[in-house]
Every structure is written in structure tokens, then in C-alpha cells.
Short mmCIF file of C-alpha atoms in Angstrom, two decimals:
data_model
loop_
_atom_site.label_atom_id
_atom_site.label_comp_id
_atom_site.label_asym_id
_atom_site.label_seq_id
_atom_site.Cartn_x
_atom_site.Cartn_y
_atom_site.Cartn_z
CA MET V 1 105.34 62.77 51.33
CA ALA V 2 101.77 63.17 52.46
CA ASP V 3 100.03 61.33 55.30
CA THR V 4 100.78 57.63 55.73
CA THR V 5 98.43 54.81 54.80
CA TYR V 6 98.45 53.46 58.34
CA GLY V 7 99.44 55.20 61.59
CA SER V 8 101.01 58.64 61.27
CA CYS V 9 103.52 57.76 63.98
CA CYS V 10 105.17 55.03 61.86
CA ILE V 11 107.70 55.45 59.08
CA ASP V 12 106.03 55.26 55.66
CA GLU V 13 108.58 52.91 54.11
CA VAL V 14 106.19 51.78 51.37
CA GLY V 15 105.65 55.34 50.15
CA ALA V 16 109.36 56.09 50.36
CA LEU V 17 110.28 53.02 48.33
CA HIS V 18 107.92 54.14 45.57
CA ILE V 19 110.20 57.11 44.91
CA ASP V 20 113.40 55.07 45.41
CA ALA V 21 114.30 56.93 48.61
CA GLU V 22 117.40 55.90 50.52
CA CYS V 23 116.45 57.59 53.79
CA VAL V 24 113.35 59.05 55.47
CA VAL V 25 113.09 62.20 57.61
CA HIS V 26 110.03 61.89 59.85
CA TYR V 27 108.42 65.01 61.35
CA GLY V 28 105.99 65.09 64.25
CA GLN V 29 104.57 62.31 66.41
CA THR V 30 106.48 59.05 66.27
CA CYS V 31 106.58 55.72 68.07
CA LEU V 32 110.25 55.08 67.16
CA SER V 33 109.39 51.57 66.02
CA PRO V 34 112.30 49.79 64.30
CA THR V 35 112.21 49.97 60.51
CA SER V 36 112.54 47.06 58.09
CA VAL V 37 114.39 48.52 55.10
CA LEU V 38 115.19 52.24 55.26
CA PRO V 39 117.05 54.31 57.87
CA ALA V 40 115.11 57.21 59.36
CA PHE V 41 115.81 60.54 61.05
CA PHE V 42 113.27 62.04 63.45
CA VAL V 43 112.27 65.64 64.09
CA PHE V 44 110.01 65.66 67.14
CA GLY V 45 108.84 69.28 67.02
CA LYS V 46 108.59 71.79 69.85
CA ALA V 47 105.27 72.19 71.64
CA SER V 48 104.75 75.21 73.87
CA ILE V 49 104.54 74.79 77.64
CA ASN V 50 104.62 76.98 80.74
CA VAL V 51 107.73 75.66 82.49
CA SER V 52 107.15 77.51 85.77
CA SER V 53 103.57 76.27 86.06
CA CYS V 54 104.58 72.70 85.23
CA VAL V 55 107.31 72.71 87.89
CA LYS V 56 104.90 74.19 90.45
CA HIS V 57 102.33 71.43 89.81
CA LEU V 58 105.09 68.82 89.99
CA ILE V 59 106.48 70.06 93.30
CA ASP V 60 103.03 70.48 94.87
CA TYR V 61 102.00 66.95 93.95
CA ALA V 62 105.36 65.43 94.90
CA SER V 63 105.13 66.94 98.37
CA LYS V 64 101.96 64.90 98.99
CA SER V 65 103.60 61.58 98.11
CA ASP V 66 106.49 59.69 99.64
CA LYS V 67 107.28 57.83 96.43
CA PRO V 68 110.15 58.76 94.12
CA ILE V 69 109.00 60.38 90.88
CA MET V 70 109.86 59.35 87.33
CA ILE V 71 109.22 62.12 84.79
CA LEU V 72 107.97 60.86 81.42
CA TYR V 73 106.87 63.07 78.57
CA GLY V 74 105.68 63.26 75.01
CA LEU V 75 108.50 63.64 72.54
CA GLU V 76 107.17 67.04 71.48
CA TYR V 77 108.12 68.33 74.96
CA ALA V 78 111.67 66.97 74.92
CA HIS V 79 113.13 70.42 74.21
CA VAL V 80 111.89 71.85 77.54
CA ILE V 81 113.10 69.02 79.80
CA PRO V 82 116.48 70.72 80.48
CA HIS V 83 114.62 73.91 81.43
CA ILE V 84 112.33 71.95 83.76
CA GLN V 85 115.33 70.33 85.44
CA GLU V 86 116.96 73.74 85.81
CA GLU V 87 113.77 75.20 87.32
CA ILE V 88 113.56 72.34 89.81
CA GLY V 89 117.22 72.87 90.73
CA LEU V 90 116.51 76.50 91.60
CA SER V 91 113.64 75.56 93.92
CA LYS V 92 114.22 75.14 97.65
CA THR V 93 112.65 71.67 97.72
CA GLU V 94 115.14 70.05 95.35
CA SER V 95 116.95 68.20 98.14
CA GLN V 96 113.66 66.78 99.43
CA LEU V 97 112.49 65.43 96.07
CA LYS V 98 113.56 62.14 94.54
CA LEU V 99 113.25 62.85 90.84
CA SER V 100 114.38 60.89 87.81
CA VAL V 101 113.95 61.96 84.20
CA ALA V 102 113.66 59.67 81.18
CA ASN V 103 115.83 60.32 78.14
CA ILE V 104 115.03 60.13 74.44
CA LEU V 105 115.89 56.74 73.01
CA CYS V 106 117.37 58.06 69.76
CA SER V 107 116.79 60.45 66.88
CA PHE V 108 118.03 58.05 64.19
CA ILE V 109 117.06 54.44 63.43
CA SER V 110 118.86 52.09 61.08
CA PRO V 111 117.30 48.75 60.05
CA SER V 112 118.96 45.60 61.33
CA LYS V 113 120.06 42.79 59.07
CA ASP V 114 118.91 40.20 61.60
CA PRO V 115 115.07 40.05 61.74
CA ARG V 116 115.10 38.82 65.31
CA GLU V 117 117.34 41.68 66.38
CA SER V 118 115.17 44.24 64.60
CA MET V 119 112.13 43.05 66.54
CA GLU V 120 113.87 43.80 69.84
CA HIS V 121 112.45 47.12 70.83
CA PRO V 122 111.79 48.95 74.03
CA ARG V 123 111.59 47.28 77.37
CA PRO V 124 113.36 43.91 77.73
CA TYR V 125 111.19 40.95 78.55
CA SER V 126 112.05 38.10 80.90
CA GLU V 127 110.98 34.66 79.71
CA SER V 128 111.12 33.21 83.21
CA ASP V 129 107.94 34.82 84.52
CA SER V 130 105.73 37.33 82.77
CA SER V 131 104.11 38.42 86.03
CA ASP V 132 107.19 40.24 87.28
CA SER V 133 108.69 41.15 83.92
CA LEU V 134 108.10 44.82 84.63
CA SER V 135 110.13 44.71 87.81
CA SER V 136 112.90 42.21 86.97
CA SER V 137 114.83 44.59 84.72
CA ARG V 138 116.53 47.85 85.66
CA SER V 139 116.36 49.26 82.14
CA TYR V 140 113.10 50.40 80.56
CA ARG V 141 112.24 51.64 77.08
CA LEU V 142 108.80 52.74 76.02
CA GLY V 143 107.32 55.28 73.61
CA GLY V 144 110.71 56.54 72.45
CA LEU V 145 111.93 57.05 76.04
CA THR V 146 114.50 55.11 78.04
CA TRP V 147 115.39 55.19 81.73
CA ASP V 148 117.26 53.15 84.33
CA LEU V 149 116.34 52.38 87.92
CA PRO V 150 118.76 51.97 90.83
CA GLU V 151 119.69 48.49 91.97
CA GLY V 152 116.90 46.92 94.00
CA SER V 153 114.23 49.39 92.86
CA LYS V 154 110.98 48.47 91.17
CA ILE V 155 108.96 50.54 88.75
CA GLU V 156 105.86 49.93 90.89
CA ASP V 157 107.53 51.92 93.69
CA TYR V 158 107.65 55.05 91.53
CA LEU V 159 105.06 57.70 90.77
CA LEU V 160 104.99 58.33 87.04
CA PHE V 161 104.57 62.01 86.13
CA TRP V 162 103.59 62.36 82.47
CA ILE V 163 104.00 65.70 80.68
CA GLY V 164 101.84 65.85 77.57
CA SER V 165 98.39 65.30 76.16
CA ASP V 166 96.09 62.30 76.53
CA SER V 167 97.58 60.64 73.44
CA SER V 168 98.13 57.05 72.36
CA ALA V 169 101.65 57.22 73.83
CA PHE V 170 100.18 58.04 77.23
CA ALA V 171 97.61 55.24 76.91
CA ASN V 172 100.49 52.88 76.20
CA VAL V 173 102.21 53.98 79.43
CA VAL V 174 99.01 53.56 81.47
CA LEU V 175 98.43 50.01 80.21
CA THR V 176 102.05 48.87 80.41
CA PHE V 177 102.63 50.22 83.92
CA ASN V 178 99.14 49.66 85.28
CA GLY V 179 100.55 48.85 88.72
CA CYS V 180 101.97 52.36 89.15
CA ASP V 181 100.40 55.61 90.28
CA ILE V 182 100.27 57.85 87.21
CA VAL V 183 99.66 61.60 87.02
CA ARG V 184 99.38 63.56 83.78
CA TYR V 185 100.13 67.25 83.36
CA ASP V 186 98.24 68.77 80.44
CA ALA V 187 100.30 71.67 79.11
CA GLU V 188 97.39 73.12 77.13
CA GLU V 189 94.90 73.04 80.00
CA ASP V 190 97.56 73.67 82.68
CA SER V 191 96.03 71.03 84.95
CA LEU V 192 96.73 67.64 86.52
CA SER V 193 94.81 64.41 86.02
CA SER V 194 95.32 61.18 87.95
CA PHE V 195 94.72 57.70 86.56
CA GLY V 196 94.33 54.28 88.11
CA VAL V 197 94.42 50.76 86.74
CA MET V 198 92.67 50.28 83.39
CA CYS V 199 90.70 47.02 83.48
CA CYS V 200 88.34 47.68 80.57
CA ARG V 201 90.58 45.66 78.22
CA TYR V 202 89.82 42.51 80.22
CA TYR V 203 86.25 42.62 78.87
CA LEU V 204 87.57 42.40 75.30
CA VAL V 205 89.73 39.39 76.19
CA GLU V 206 86.73 37.49 77.56
CA LYS V 207 84.70 38.49 74.51
CA ALA V 208 87.39 37.15 72.18
CA LYS V 209 87.42 33.75 73.89
CA ASP V 210 83.94 33.00 72.51
CA ALA V 211 84.84 34.09 68.97
CA ASN V 212 84.97 31.52 66.15
CA ILE V 213 85.98 33.72 63.20
CA ILE V 214 88.84 36.16 63.71
CA GLY V 215 90.00 38.90 61.36
CA ILE V 216 93.70 39.84 61.42
CA LEU V 217 94.01 43.53 60.54
CA VAL V 218 97.35 44.53 59.00
CA GLY V 219 98.01 47.94 60.53
CA THR V 220 101.58 48.44 59.36
CA LEU V 221 103.90 47.49 56.53
CA GLY V 222 107.01 49.17 57.91
CA VAL V 223 107.47 48.07 61.52
CA ALA V 224 110.07 45.33 61.72
CA GLY V 225 108.64 41.92 62.59
CA TYR V 226 105.04 42.61 61.54
CA LEU V 227 105.00 39.67 59.10
CA HIS V 228 106.36 37.33 61.76
CA MET V 229 103.63 38.47 64.12
CA ILE V 230 100.93 37.83 61.49
CA HIS V 231 102.16 34.25 60.99
CA HIS V 232 102.33 33.82 64.75
CA MET V 233 98.70 34.94 65.13
CA GLN V 234 97.60 32.56 62.36
CA ALA V 235 99.27 29.62 64.10
CA LEU V 236 97.79 30.60 67.45
CA ILE V 237 94.26 30.90 66.07
CA SER V 238 94.53 27.64 64.13
CA ALA V 239 95.76 25.80 67.23
CA ALA V 240 92.71 27.06 69.11
CA GLY V 241 90.39 25.53 66.49
CA LYS V 242 89.25 28.84 65.05
CA LYS V 243 89.24 30.39 61.57
CA SER V 244 91.25 33.48 60.66
CA TYR V 245 91.26 35.90 57.72
CA ILE V 246 93.96 38.48 56.92
CA LEU V 247 92.60 41.93 56.05
CA ALA V 248 94.68 44.85 54.72
CA MET V 249 92.60 48.02 54.54
CA GLY V 250 94.78 50.86 55.80
CA ARG V 251 93.46 52.64 58.85
CA PRO V 252 90.48 50.72 60.22
CA ASN V 253 87.21 52.50 60.95
CA PRO V 254 83.68 51.27 61.78
CA ALA V 255 82.52 51.57 58.15
CA LYS V 256 85.35 49.41 56.82
CA LEU V 257 85.04 46.68 59.45
CA ALA V 258 81.26 46.59 59.00
CA ASN V 259 81.89 44.98 55.61
CA PHE V 260 83.07 41.84 57.46
CA PRO V 261 80.15 40.94 59.75
CA GLU V 262 81.25 37.31 59.86
CA CYS V 263 84.27 38.23 62.01
CA ASP V 264 83.50 37.99 65.71
CA VAL V 265 86.68 39.82 66.73
CA PHE V 266 89.60 41.60 65.05
CA ILE V 267 93.30 41.53 65.94
CA TYR V 268 95.12 44.75 65.06
CA ILE V 269 98.78 44.21 64.08
CA SER V 270 100.46 47.61 64.34
CA CYS V 271 102.95 49.61 66.36
CA ALA V 272 102.50 49.99 70.10
CA GLN V 273 100.95 53.47 69.93
CA THR V 274 98.28 52.75 67.32
CA ALA V 275 97.33 49.24 68.50
CA LEU V 276 94.95 50.53 71.18
CA LEU V 277 91.74 51.28 69.30
CA ASP V 278 88.58 52.39 71.05
CA SER V 279 86.20 49.76 69.69
CA LYS V 280 83.00 51.23 71.14
CA GLU V 281 81.77 52.26 67.69
CA PHE V 282 82.82 49.00 66.01
CA MET V 283 80.42 46.11 65.50
CA SER V 284 83.08 43.66 66.76
CA PRO V 285 85.84 44.19 69.34
CA VAL V 286 89.36 45.10 68.19
CA ILE V 287 92.12 43.64 70.37
CA THR V 288 95.92 43.64 70.43
CA PRO V 289 98.18 40.59 69.81
CA PHE V 290 98.88 40.33 73.53
CA GLU V 291 95.17 40.18 74.30
CA ALA V 292 94.79 37.56 71.56
CA ASN V 293 97.39 35.42 73.32
CA LEU V 294 95.40 35.62 76.53
CA ALA V 295 92.16 34.73 74.74
CA PHE V 296 93.35 31.86 72.54
CA SER V 297 96.03 30.23 74.71
CA ARG V 298 94.55 27.69 77.10
CA GLY V 299 95.70 28.08 80.70
CA SER V 300 96.95 31.65 80.30
CA GLU V 301 95.85 34.23 82.84
CA TRP V 302 96.25 37.97 82.96
CA THR V 303 98.80 38.68 85.70
CA GLY V 304 98.64 42.46 85.31
CA ALA V 305 101.60 42.74 82.95
CA TYR V 306 100.68 44.24 79.58
CA LEU V 307 102.99 43.70 76.59
CA MET V 308 102.81 45.78 73.44
CA HIS V 309 105.90 44.96 71.36
CA PHE V 310 106.14 42.00 69.02
CA GLN V 311 109.14 40.24 70.56
CA ASP V 312 107.73 40.50 74.09
CA VAL V 313 104.44 38.96 72.98
CA ILE V 314 106.11 36.05 71.18
CA ASN V 315 108.39 35.33 74.14
CA SER V 316 105.45 35.28 76.53
CA VAL V 317 103.64 32.69 74.40
CA LYS V 318 106.72 30.44 74.33
CA SER V 319 107.01 30.43 78.11
CA GLU V 320 103.29 29.77 78.57
CA SER V 321 103.18 26.94 76.01
CA GLU V 322 106.03 25.16 77.76
CA ALA V 323 104.32 25.42 81.13
CA HIS V 324 100.87 24.34 79.91
CA SER V 325 100.29 20.70 79.04
CA GLY V 326 97.57 18.10 79.26
CA LEU V 327 94.15 17.62 77.72
CA GLU V 328 91.99 20.67 77.19
CA GLU V 329 88.95 20.77 79.41
CA PRO V 330 85.76 22.80 78.91
CA ARG V 331 86.20 26.45 79.85
CA PHE V 332 83.72 28.77 81.51
CA SER V 333 82.23 31.50 79.33
CA PHE V 334 81.10 34.65 81.13
CA PHE V 335 78.92 35.69 78.18
CA GLN V 336 77.17 32.33 77.70
CA GLY V 337 76.93 31.67 81.43
CA GLY V 338 78.25 28.12 81.42
CA TYR V 339 81.01 25.75 80.35
CA VAL V 340 81.76 25.46 76.65
CA GLU V 341 84.08 23.29 74.58
CA ASP V 342 86.19 24.43 71.69
CA HIS V 343 85.32 22.99 68.29
CA LYS V 344 88.70 21.37 67.80
CA THR V 345 90.18 18.88 70.28
CA ASN V 346 93.47 17.10 70.52
CA ASP V 347 91.85 13.73 69.87
CA GLN V 348 90.44 14.90 66.56
CA ALA V 349 93.83 16.16 65.46
CA LYS V 350 95.46 12.84 66.30
CA ASN V 351 92.83 10.71 64.55
CA GLY V 352 92.96 12.78 61.39
CA GLU V 353 89.35 13.87 61.63
CA GLU V 354 90.21 17.53 61.17
CA ASP V 355 90.38 17.41 57.37
CA THR V 356 87.12 15.50 57.12
CA GLY V 357 85.37 17.99 59.38
CA GLU V 358 86.51 20.93 57.29
CA THR V 359 85.50 19.22 54.05
CA MET V 360 81.98 18.45 55.27
CA ALA V 361 81.50 21.82 56.99
CA LEU V 362 79.27 23.28 54.29
CA VAL V 363 77.23 20.08 53.99
CA GLN V 364 76.55 20.00 57.71
CA ALA V 365 75.78 23.70 57.70
CA ALA V 366 73.16 23.23 54.99
CA GLU V 367 71.43 20.56 57.06
CA LYS V 368 71.58 22.27 60.45
CA ALA V 369 71.62 25.96 59.64
CA LEU V 370 67.88 26.47 60.16
CA GLN V 371 65.41 24.07 61.73
CA LEU V 372 61.67 24.28 62.36
CA ARG V 373 60.45 23.92 65.92
CA GLY V 374 57.07 22.17 66.07
CA ASN V 375 54.40 23.46 63.66
CA ASP V 376 55.25 27.12 64.13
CA HIS V 377 56.77 28.22 60.83
CA ASN V 378 57.79 31.56 62.34
CA SER V 379 60.02 29.93 64.95
CA LEU V 380 63.52 29.39 63.59
CA THR V 381 66.39 28.25 65.75
CA LYS V 382 70.07 28.73 65.01
CA GLN V 383 71.92 25.63 66.10
CA THR V 384 75.55 26.69 66.54
CA ALA V 385 77.74 29.65 65.73
CA ALA V 386 79.41 29.73 62.32
CA LYS V 387 83.00 28.54 62.22
CA SER V 388 84.03 30.01 58.86
CA GLY V 389 83.08 32.74 56.41
CA PRO V 390 81.26 30.50 53.90
CA GLU V 391 79.29 28.85 56.68
CA TYR V 392 78.30 32.26 58.03
CA PHE V 393 76.96 33.43 54.66
CA LEU V 394 75.22 30.10 54.06
CA ARG V 395 73.31 30.45 57.30
CA ARG V 396 72.45 34.04 56.51
CA ALA V 397 70.82 33.08 53.16
CA TYR V 398 67.05 33.54 52.94
CA ARG V 399 65.16 30.31 52.18
CA GLY V 400 61.84 31.89 51.23
CA LEU V 401 58.31 30.55 51.83
CA GLU V 402 57.56 26.92 52.61
CA ILE V 403 55.60 25.13 49.83
CA ASN V 404 52.52 23.25 51.04
CA SER V 405 52.32 20.40 48.49
CA GLU V 406 49.29 18.71 50.15
CA ASN V 407 46.82 21.53 49.52
CA THR V 408 46.84 22.34 45.78
CA SER V 409 43.48 24.17 45.57
CA PRO V 410 43.79 27.89 44.80
CA GLU V 411 42.87 30.43 47.42
CA PRO V 412 39.68 32.44 46.76
CA TYR V 413 40.18 36.01 45.68
CA ILE V 414 39.20 38.89 47.96
CA VAL V 415 37.84 42.21 46.78
CA GLY V 416 39.91 45.02 48.19
CA ARG V 417 39.05 48.60 49.03
CA SER V 418 38.55 51.23 46.35
CA GLY V 419 38.68 54.98 46.38
CA LYS V 420 41.16 57.53 47.68
CA ALA V 421 43.31 57.29 50.75
CA SER V 422 41.57 60.34 52.21
CA GLY V 423 38.26 58.53 52.02
CA TYR V 424 37.39 55.06 50.70
CA LYS V 425 33.96 54.27 49.22
CA HIS V 426 32.87 52.09 52.12
CA GLU V 427 33.74 54.77 54.68
#
């Protein structure tokens, strides 16, 4: 089959079902996300790398740090890991280094009959406390890799040494383990790059809190649990008093999303490796389901843990909803510079005023969309932000010129200029 409709790292189950396939063999980059219907075999490929140079960079950097080192890598470099381990074993500093190497999760995936079991992917998540979920488990799975830590060890105590390019898989590692020191070895450039904590995603979370209309982008039709996550996002957005629309458009790009200017923010439902979109060129921010939980769940705070997989995100919301109770108070908006209240409150839901408010939304919008301030006809003030798509387009409609019914006398005509543009007659 040709390229997939969505991310190239996911299994194209839709395309395979069109030809009545019973199995899929996937070549190249993959996220090893669980499938919904068809079993799949994976061929990771073999990228070239200078083993001696990689080991030299690893040993030189490890000698400057007292932390144990966990070696992670892109799946295209899995074939050289035994050679790297052998090269390290031949070095004189092997006894001084504390090295651990991650293993490939699997090369074959079979769909599970239980939807909840099929959603369980990579790293296990503890419902007790999301803040230390990264350190409460000894077993880790991420990006097709799996590794175990000794008893009493934490992942934050390790230095993560990544072998591979600056890909989406590496970005997933940086966000998930943002409390660790991370070093990347670029095999093509034969150089090292160090990375710290990535806090730029926090800006998108704060931006999404002020959004009223949210677009849910369907970024996969093959990853198990995607439909459950879409329904979960709809319920979360509705509980926050906001409006959501589901959009299926394949791979999103700025031109496609520009057709939906009414959406203040987009939530991208996809696998872990394709969910992180650089939204600098987009008109509206594009966030992940985990960031949507932080934005639309009252009382939730970012503790540093970053969850990418569907089951982890849903479990985190359950634990937060049980801990949070009480009336919702106004929240502080960093972009508006003051306290704001959400459009929907608990009292309105109890008194049954929600249905009436939605029914009269367009009527109220027609009355308050545009108002004149004083006698200045050029001064138009927008009262509030639109809460739905129809209200947005109603406010965007052009009303035209104001008719002055008091003065009915015609305006006198004025003789214009005559001649050529290069020189009029009066010039």
C-alpha cells in the first residue's frame, strides 16, 4: 500500500481492510501503537551508524557524569545495539560505567478482544498520584522500547542517552521524561546535543483555557481506543461549558485548519509520536488530549508528568475528578489579565437553564453581536466571545450602512475631474 492517510508511523488498517487483508507488514518508522482489528508485523529497517564514534561519544560524556546511563534509540538503530554493547565491553572503562540498554517491545502486534486491554500501551500509570507516576513503577515502555529499573531506583536518577535523529519519537521521550538529563547522539552529524526541560507546551495549555469553541481532530482510525478518547474529550469539553466539533481531515496542516476560524483551539487525537504538532504556523493552537485535560479540568495543575497514551490520560482524569469537588470559582486568565468565569455553572445545570440558554443563543447573539458606542458610527464593540459556530458566523456577518430615515433630501451632485491620469484638465 502507499502512504497512510494519517501518520506514517501507524498501521493503515482502513486501507488494508479495503483489500480484505488479514495481516499487515509495516516497513519503516513505527510507534508500535496497538491495533484495533488486524495483526501487524514490523520491519524497522537498518540505518547506518559509526559504532566506534558513537561509543567514544558515550564514554566521554559518561565520564563527566556520576549518574547511571540508560541507552534509548530509534528503532532504525536496533540492529547495531549488540555491536555497541560489544564495543563498550572491549573498552577499559566498562567496569566504571553504569549502563543499561532498552529492548525492543515487540515486532508483532495482535489486536485484543477487550477494548480496555487494547488501550493499555507503554508505561503503566498509577492512579494514586500522577505527580510521581514516572517514578512509582520499575517497568517502562515508550516509543516501542521497554526497560526495567532496579528496585529503589528512579528514572529521574538516570541520564538518558538517545541514539537517533531529532524525530517525533525523541520529542516524546523529552516531554515524558522532562525531569531527566537527556543527551542525543546524531548518527548523521556524528555529534551530541543536550536538552533540558521543555516548558513551551505550558503556554498552549493556558491558551486553551480561554477557548470557547474547540475542534477535535481525528488523527487516526487504527490506534485502539481512539473512539473512546474522542467521546471522553467531548464529555470533558461539555462539562467545562464549551462547544466542540469533530473534524476528520487526514493529516492536519495550516491550510486545512484555516477553514475553521471559529475554533479557538484544536485537540489532536492520534498516536503518541504524531500528537506533538508544531503549531507555530497554525492560526489556532493544536494541543494533545493530556493538555486538554489540564486546560478544561478545574483544579488540575501540571505537576511535571506528561502523559501521551490514551489509557494514562483517562486514568489521570478519573483520579483528579474524584479529588476535586465544590463550587467552581472564577479563574485567573494570563491572557486577559484578570479573573474570568466560565459560561456554564453548576447552578444553571441544576435549575435546567442550560437548554434555554442554548435555544436562545442565536437570538441573544443577534441583539448583542454589534453595538454602537455614542454617535461614532465607526466605533463597533464586540461584547463577548462566540460560544458556538453559528454564533461566530452571525457575529462575523456584515450589516452594511446605517439608513438615516430623518433626512430624506437627496445629496447634491458633485462634478468630478476629467482628463487623463497623466494630466487632468484642471492641472
